[in-house]
Amino acid sequence: MPAKIIDGKAIAEQIKSEISEATARLLKTHNIRPGLGFIIVGDDPASRTYVRMKGKACAAVGFHSITKELSANTSIEELLTWVDRFNQDDSIHGFLVQLPLPQPLDESRVIEAVSPEKDVDCFHPMNVGRLHLGTEAFAPCTPAGIIELLLRSGVEPAGKHAVILGRSSIVGRPLATLLSRKGRGGNATVTMCHSKTTDLQQYLKTADIVIAAMGKPEMITGEMLKPGCVVIDVGTNRIPAPSVMAGKESILVGDVHFASASQVARLITPVPGGVGPMTIAILLRNTLRAAERKAGVSL
Ligand code: GUN
């Protein structure tokens, strides 16, 4: 039987509707409207699209949002001045500097300049450390979104073997922390594989949950998977469109070969429409939490 699709768009909409309700409550009880800020440097079209989508999501849940656009040749000093303005702005409860930054801007320096209380990406070393200690204020958006997708699809990670493919600091590593820790959405046995792993198959054949986040188009095929597993595909790879798709230059595919994997897995996320919408939903939820914390609302 083909796998059931995990509809990330629908689950993200459900979370956004919970955020809308909480936002209306916060406005009514404390006269506070959550505010999310974006700083974007340069004119990378993908980054501009992402920031526009995030801004629209803010409006949809009743948040206030501000976008500061800076030219590609902005100096580090000027960028840090804007980071500081956003740090000081009381109407902004969370903000992010869209990555990647144009060369030669130093991303680490910029991330470390964001106030940890407003770091809704959870990229600041203080928040990364807190996440690993289990004392975090925010969880990073994509990994936390994956945990929500699993739980809201009826998949309880406790006791399962979760295999994460990819060791990036924004997906693979924090996800390993969330899945392996005690508590909600955790208690899994986690294996992290990467480009130097020998015999990937050895791990995949016992994997109950597979999270593919290595950025290799359609690398994981059905025959590599354990029948009945759950597949979460974090990949977003643009590849040339097959010749049968007349009129299309390129298509978006994941790190999983969907057609074959969906014949073997029990549940699978599509690309697009799986993990992607969840990242934005959790970004909004982190911002709501930052605003609630500032208002002294007990969480
Ligand atoms: N670029 C792509 N995804 C992200 C993200 O989640 N946060 C930031 N700051 N930049 C990104």
CSV table of C-alpha atoms and ligand atoms in Angstrom, one decimal:
chain,number,residue,atom,x,y,z
A,1,MET,CA,0.0,0.0,0.0
A,2,PRO,CA,1.5,3.4,-0.9
A,3,ALA,CA,2.5,5.7,2.0
A,4,LYS,CA,0.2,8.2,3.5
A,5,ILE,CA,1.3,11.7,2.8
A,6,ILE,CA,2.1,14.0,5.8
A,7,ASP,CA,0.6,17.3,4.8
A,8,GLY,CA,3.0,19.9,6.1
A,9,LYS,CA,0.9,22.7,4.7
A,10,ALA,CA,-2.2,21.6,6.5
A,11,ILE,CA,-0.4,21.0,9.8
A,12,ALA,CA,1.3,24.4,9.5
A,13,GLU,CA,-2.1,26.1,8.9
A,14,GLN,CA,-3.4,24.4,12.1
A,15,ILE,CA,-0.4,25.8,14.1
A,16,LYS,CA,-0.9,29.3,12.5
A,17,SER,CA,-4.5,29.3,13.5
A,18,GLU,CA,-3.5,28.4,17.1
A,19,ILE,CA,-1.0,31.4,16.9
A,20,SER,CA,-3.7,33.7,15.6
A,21,GLU,CA,-5.9,32.9,18.6
A,22,ALA,CA,-3.1,33.4,21.1
A,23,THR,CA,-2.1,36.6,19.4
A,24,ALA,CA,-5.6,38.0,19.7
A,25,ARG,CA,-5.6,37.0,23.4
A,26,LEU,CA,-2.3,38.7,24.0
A,27,LEU,CA,-3.5,41.9,22.3
A,28,LYS,CA,-6.7,41.9,24.3
A,29,THR,CA,-5.2,41.1,27.7
A,30,HIS,CA,-1.9,42.9,27.5
A,31,ASN,CA,-2.2,45.3,24.5
A,32,ILE,CA,0.8,43.7,22.9
A,33,ARG,CA,1.0,42.7,19.3
A,34,PRO,CA,3.9,40.3,18.5
A,35,GLY,CA,6.5,41.9,16.2
A,36,LEU,CA,8.9,40.0,13.9
A,37,GLY,CA,11.8,41.8,12.1
A,38,PHE,CA,13.8,40.8,9.0
A,39,ILE,CA,17.1,42.1,7.8
A,40,ILE,CA,18.0,41.1,4.3
A,41,VAL,CA,21.3,42.1,2.6
A,42,GLY,CA,21.7,41.9,-1.2
A,43,ASP,CA,19.3,40.8,-3.8
A,44,ASP,CA,19.5,37.0,-3.8
A,45,PRO,CA,16.0,36.1,-5.4
A,46,ALA,CA,15.5,33.0,-3.2
A,47,SER,CA,16.2,35.0,0.0
A,48,ARG,CA,13.9,37.8,-1.1
A,49,THR,CA,11.1,35.2,-1.7
A,50,TYR,CA,11.6,33.6,1.7
A,51,VAL,CA,11.5,37.0,3.5
A,52,ARG,CA,8.4,38.0,1.5
A,53,MET,CA,6.7,34.7,2.5
A,54,LYS,CA,7.6,35.2,6.2
A,55,GLY,CA,6.3,38.8,6.1
A,56,LYS,CA,3.0,37.5,4.6
A,57,ALA,CA,2.7,34.8,7.3
A,58,CYS,CA,3.1,37.5,10.0
A,59,ALA,CA,0.2,39.5,8.5
A,60,ALA,CA,-1.9,36.4,8.4
A,61,VAL,CA,-1.6,35.7,12.1
A,62,GLY,CA,-1.9,39.3,13.2
A,63,PHE,CA,1.8,40.1,13.9
A,64,HIS,CA,3.4,43.4,13.1
A,65,SER,CA,6.5,42.9,10.9
A,66,ILE,CA,9.4,45.1,9.7
A,67,THR,CA,11.8,44.4,6.9
A,68,LYS,CA,15.0,46.3,6.5
A,69,GLU,CA,16.6,45.8,3.0
A,70,LEU,CA,20.3,46.6,2.7
A,71,SER,CA,22.4,46.6,-0.5
A,72,ALA,CA,24.9,43.8,-1.2
A,73,ASN,CA,27.9,46.1,-0.5
A,74,THR,CA,26.7,47.1,3.0
A,75,SER,CA,29.7,47.1,5.4
A,76,ILE,CA,29.7,44.9,8.5
A,77,GLU,CA,29.6,48.0,10.7
A,78,GLU,CA,26.4,49.3,9.0
A,79,LEU,CA,24.8,45.8,9.3
A,80,LEU,CA,25.7,45.6,13.0
A,81,THR,CA,24.2,49.0,13.5
A,82,TRP,CA,20.9,47.7,12.1
A,83,VAL,CA,21.1,44.6,14.3
A,84,ASP,CA,21.5,46.8,17.3
A,85,ARG,CA,18.5,49.0,16.3
A,86,PHE,CA,16.4,45.9,16.0
A,87,ASN,CA,17.8,44.7,19.4
A,88,GLN,CA,16.6,48.0,21.0
A,89,ASP,CA,13.2,48.3,19.2
A,90,ASP,CA,10.5,47.4,21.7
A,91,SER,CA,8.0,46.7,19.0
A,92,ILE,CA,10.1,43.8,17.7
A,93,HIS,CA,10.0,40.7,19.9
A,94,GLY,CA,12.1,38.6,17.5
A,95,PHE,CA,14.1,39.1,14.4
A,96,LEU,CA,16.4,37.4,12.0
A,97,VAL,CA,19.1,38.3,9.5
A,98,GLN,CA,18.4,36.3,6.4
A,99,LEU,CA,21.3,33.9,5.5
A,100,PRO,CA,23.4,33.5,3.5
A,101,LEU,CA,25.0,36.9,3.7
A,102,PRO,CA,27.0,38.2,0.7
A,103,GLN,CA,30.8,38.0,0.8
A,104,PRO,CA,32.7,39.1,2.8
A,105,LEU,CA,30.2,39.6,5.6
A,106,ASP,CA,31.0,37.4,8.6
A,107,GLU,CA,27.9,35.4,9.5
A,108,SER,CA,29.1,34.3,12.9
A,109,ARG,CA,29.8,37.9,13.9
A,110,VAL,CA,26.3,39.0,12.9
A,111,ILE,CA,24.5,36.0,14.5
A,112,GLU,CA,26.4,36.7,17.8
A,113,ALA,CA,25.2,40.3,17.7
A,114,VAL,CA,21.5,39.4,17.8
A,115,SER,CA,20.2,39.6,21.3
A,116,PRO,CA,19.6,36.0,22.5
A,117,GLU,CA,16.1,37.0,23.7
A,118,LYS,CA,15.1,38.0,20.2
A,119,ASP,CA,17.0,35.2,18.4
A,120,VAL,CA,13.9,33.4,17.1
A,121,ASP,CA,16.0,31.4,14.6
A,122,CYS,CA,17.8,29.9,17.7
A,123,PHE,CA,21.2,30.4,15.9
A,124,HIS,CA,23.0,32.4,18.6
A,125,PRO,CA,25.7,30.3,20.4
A,126,MET,CA,23.9,31.0,23.8
A,127,ASN,CA,20.6,29.5,22.5
A,128,VAL,CA,22.4,26.6,20.8
A,129,GLY,CA,24.1,25.8,24.1
A,130,ARG,CA,20.8,26.1,26.0
A,131,LEU,CA,19.1,23.8,23.5
A,132,HIS,CA,21.7,21.1,24.2
A,133,LEU,CA,21.3,21.6,28.0
A,134,GLY,CA,17.5,21.5,27.7
A,135,THR,CA,17.0,25.0,29.1
A,136,GLU,CA,16.2,26.7,25.8
A,137,ALA,CA,13.7,29.5,25.2
A,138,PHE,CA,13.4,28.7,21.5
A,139,ALA,CA,14.0,25.6,19.5
A,140,PRO,CA,15.4,26.1,15.9
A,141,CYS,CA,12.6,26.3,13.4
A,142,THR,CA,13.2,23.4,11.0
A,143,PRO,CA,14.1,20.8,13.7
A,144,ALA,CA,11.2,21.8,15.9
A,145,GLY,CA,8.9,21.8,12.9
A,146,ILE,CA,9.9,18.2,12.2
A,147,ILE,CA,9.1,17.1,15.7
A,148,GLU,CA,5.6,18.8,15.4
A,149,LEU,CA,5.1,17.1,12.0
A,150,LEU,CA,5.8,13.7,13.6
A,151,LEU,CA,3.7,14.2,16.7
A,152,ARG,CA,0.7,15.7,14.9
A,153,SER,CA,0.8,12.8,12.4
A,154,GLY,CA,0.6,10.3,15.3
A,155,VAL,CA,4.3,9.3,15.3
A,156,GLU,CA,5.7,9.1,18.8
A,157,PRO,CA,9.5,9.0,18.5
A,158,ALA,CA,10.1,7.4,21.9
A,159,GLY,CA,11.8,4.0,21.6
A,160,LYS,CA,12.2,4.3,17.8
A,161,HIS,CA,15.4,4.3,15.8
A,162,ALA,CA,15.7,7.6,14.1
A,163,VAL,CA,18.3,8.0,11.4
A,164,ILE,CA,19.3,11.5,10.5
A,165,LEU,CA,21.1,12.0,7.2
A,166,GLY,CA,23.1,15.2,7.4
A,167,ARG,CA,25.0,16.9,10.2
A,168,SER,CA,24.4,20.6,9.6
A,169,SER,CA,24.3,23.0,12.6
A,170,ILE,CA,20.8,24.2,11.6
A,171,VAL,CA,19.0,20.9,11.0
A,172,GLY,CA,20.9,17.6,11.6
A,173,ARG,CA,22.6,18.4,14.9
A,174,PRO,CA,19.8,20.2,16.7
A,175,LEU,CA,17.3,17.6,15.5
A,176,ALA,CA,19.5,14.8,17.0
A,177,THR,CA,19.4,16.7,20.3
A,178,LEU,CA,15.6,17.1,20.2
A,179,LEU,CA,14.9,13.5,19.2
A,180,SER,CA,17.3,12.0,21.7
A,181,ARG,CA,16.5,14.0,24.8
A,182,LYS,CA,14.0,13.2,27.5
A,183,GLY,CA,10.6,14.8,27.1
A,184,ARG,CA,8.0,15.5,24.5
A,185,GLY,CA,8.9,14.3,21.0
A,186,GLY,CA,12.2,12.8,22.3
A,187,ASN,CA,13.4,9.5,23.7
A,188,ALA,CA,14.4,8.1,20.3
A,189,THR,CA,17.6,6.2,19.6
A,190,VAL,CA,19.4,8.5,17.2
A,191,THR,CA,22.0,7.7,14.5
A,192,MET,CA,23.5,10.6,12.6
A,193,CYS,CA,24.9,9.7,9.2
A,194,HIS,CA,26.9,12.0,6.9
A,195,SER,CA,29.0,12.1,3.7
A,196,LYS,CA,31.7,10.0,5.3
A,197,THR,CA,29.5,7.3,6.7
A,198,THR,CA,30.4,3.9,5.3
A,199,ASP,CA,27.6,1.5,4.6
A,200,LEU,CA,24.6,3.8,5.0
A,201,GLN,CA,22.4,0.9,4.3
A,202,GLN,CA,23.3,-0.8,7.5
A,203,TYR,CA,21.6,2.0,9.4
A,204,LEU,CA,18.7,2.6,7.1
A,205,LYS,CA,17.6,-1.0,7.2
A,206,THR,CA,16.7,-0.7,11.0
A,207,ALA,CA,15.5,2.9,10.8
A,208,ASP,CA,11.9,3.5,11.9
A,209,ILE,CA,12.1,7.2,11.2
A,210,VAL,CA,14.4,8.6,8.4
A,211,ILE,CA,15.1,12.3,8.2
A,212,ALA,CA,16.9,13.2,5.0
A,213,ALA,CA,18.7,16.6,5.2
A,214,MET,CA,21.9,16.2,3.3
A,215,GLY,CA,21.1,18.3,0.2
A,216,LYS,CA,21.5,15.5,-2.4
A,217,PRO,CA,18.7,15.3,-4.9
A,218,GLU,CA,16.6,12.1,-4.7
A,219,MET,CA,19.5,10.2,-3.1
A,220,ILE,CA,17.4,8.0,-0.8
A,221,THR,CA,15.4,5.4,-2.8
A,222,GLY,CA,12.7,3.0,-1.7
A,223,GLU,CA,14.9,0.0,-1.8
A,224,MET,CA,17.2,1.5,0.9
A,225,LEU,CA,14.3,1.9,3.4
A,226,LYS,CA,12.8,-0.5,6.0
A,227,PRO,CA,9.2,-1.3,5.0
A,228,GLY,CA,6.7,0.7,7.1
A,229,CYS,CA,9.2,3.4,8.1
A,230,VAL,CA,8.3,7.1,8.4
A,231,VAL,CA,10.2,9.4,6.0
A,232,ILE,CA,10.8,13.2,6.5
A,233,ASP,CA,12.4,14.9,3.6
A,234,VAL,CA,14.1,18.2,4.4
A,235,GLY,CA,15.8,18.6,1.0
A,236,THR,CA,14.8,21.3,-1.4
A,237,ASN,CA,16.9,20.9,-4.6
A,238,ARG,CA,16.2,22.6,-7.9
A,239,ILE,CA,17.0,20.3,-10.8
A,240,PRO,CA,16.4,20.5,-14.6
A,241,ALA,CA,12.9,19.4,-15.4
A,242,PRO,CA,12.5,16.1,-17.2
A,243,SER,CA,11.8,16.4,-20.9
A,244,VAL,CA,8.2,15.1,-20.5
A,245,MET,CA,7.4,18.4,-18.5
A,246,ALA,CA,7.2,20.6,-21.5
A,247,GLY,CA,7.5,24.3,-20.7
A,248,LYS,CA,9.2,23.9,-17.3
A,249,GLU,CA,12.8,24.6,-16.9
A,250,SER,CA,13.4,23.2,-13.4
A,251,ILE,CA,11.5,21.4,-10.7
A,252,LEU,CA,11.9,21.2,-6.9
A,253,VAL,CA,12.8,17.7,-5.5
A,254,GLY,CA,13.8,16.5,-2.1
A,255,ASP,CA,16.7,14.3,-0.9
A,256,VAL,CA,14.3,11.3,-1.2
A,257,HIS,CA,13.2,9.7,-4.4
A,258,PHE,CA,9.5,10.2,-3.7
A,259,ALA,CA,8.0,7.7,-6.2
A,260,SER,CA,10.0,4.7,-5.0
A,261,ALA,CA,10.1,5.7,-1.3
A,262,SER,CA,6.4,6.1,-1.1
A,263,GLN,CA,5.9,2.5,-2.1
A,264,VAL,CA,7.9,1.3,0.9
A,265,ALA,CA,7.3,3.8,3.7
A,266,ARG,CA,4.2,4.1,5.9
A,267,LEU,CA,4.2,7.9,6.0
A,268,ILE,CA,6.2,10.4,3.9
A,269,THR,CA,6.5,14.2,3.5
A,270,PRO,CA,6.2,15.6,0.0
A,271,VAL,CA,8.5,18.3,-1.5
A,272,PRO,CA,7.3,21.0,-1.6
A,273,GLY,CA,4.5,21.0,1.0
A,274,GLY,CA,6.2,19.0,3.8
A,275,VAL,CA,8.8,20.4,6.1
A,276,GLY,CA,9.0,23.9,4.4
A,277,PRO,CA,5.7,25.4,5.7
A,278,MET,CA,6.5,24.1,9.2
A,279,THR,CA,9.7,26.2,9.4
A,280,ILE,CA,7.7,29.4,9.0
A,281,ALA,CA,5.0,28.2,11.5
A,282,ILE,CA,7.6,27.6,14.2
A,283,LEU,CA,9.3,30.9,13.5
A,284,LEU,CA,5.9,32.6,14.3
A,285,ARG,CA,5.4,30.4,17.3
A,286,ASN,CA,8.9,31.4,18.7
A,287,THR,CA,8.1,35.1,18.1
A,288,LEU,CA,4.7,34.7,20.0
A,289,ARG,CA,6.6,33.1,22.9
A,290,ALA,CA,9.2,35.9,22.9
A,291,ALA,CA,6.3,38.4,23.1
A,292,GLU,CA,4.5,36.4,25.8
A,293,ARG,CA,7.6,36.2,27.8
A,294,LYS,CA,8.2,39.9,27.6
A,295,ALA,CA,4.6,40.5,28.7
A,296,GLY,CA,5.1,38.1,31.7
A,297,VAL,CA,2.5,35.7,30.4
A,298,SER,CA,3.1,32.3,32.0
A,299,LEU,CA,3.8,29.7,29.3
B,1,GUN,N1,18.1,31.2,5.1
B,1,GUN,C1,17.4,30.1,4.8
B,1,GUN,N2,16.7,29.6,5.9
B,1,GUN,C2,16.9,30.5,6.9
B,1,GUN,C3,16.5,30.6,8.2
B,1,GUN,O1,15.7,29.7,8.7
B,1,GUN,N3,16.9,31.7,9.0
B,1,GUN,C4,17.7,32.6,8.4
B,1,GUN,N4,18.1,33.6,9.2
B,1,GUN,N5,18.2,32.5,7.2
B,1,GUN,C5,17.8,31.5,6.4
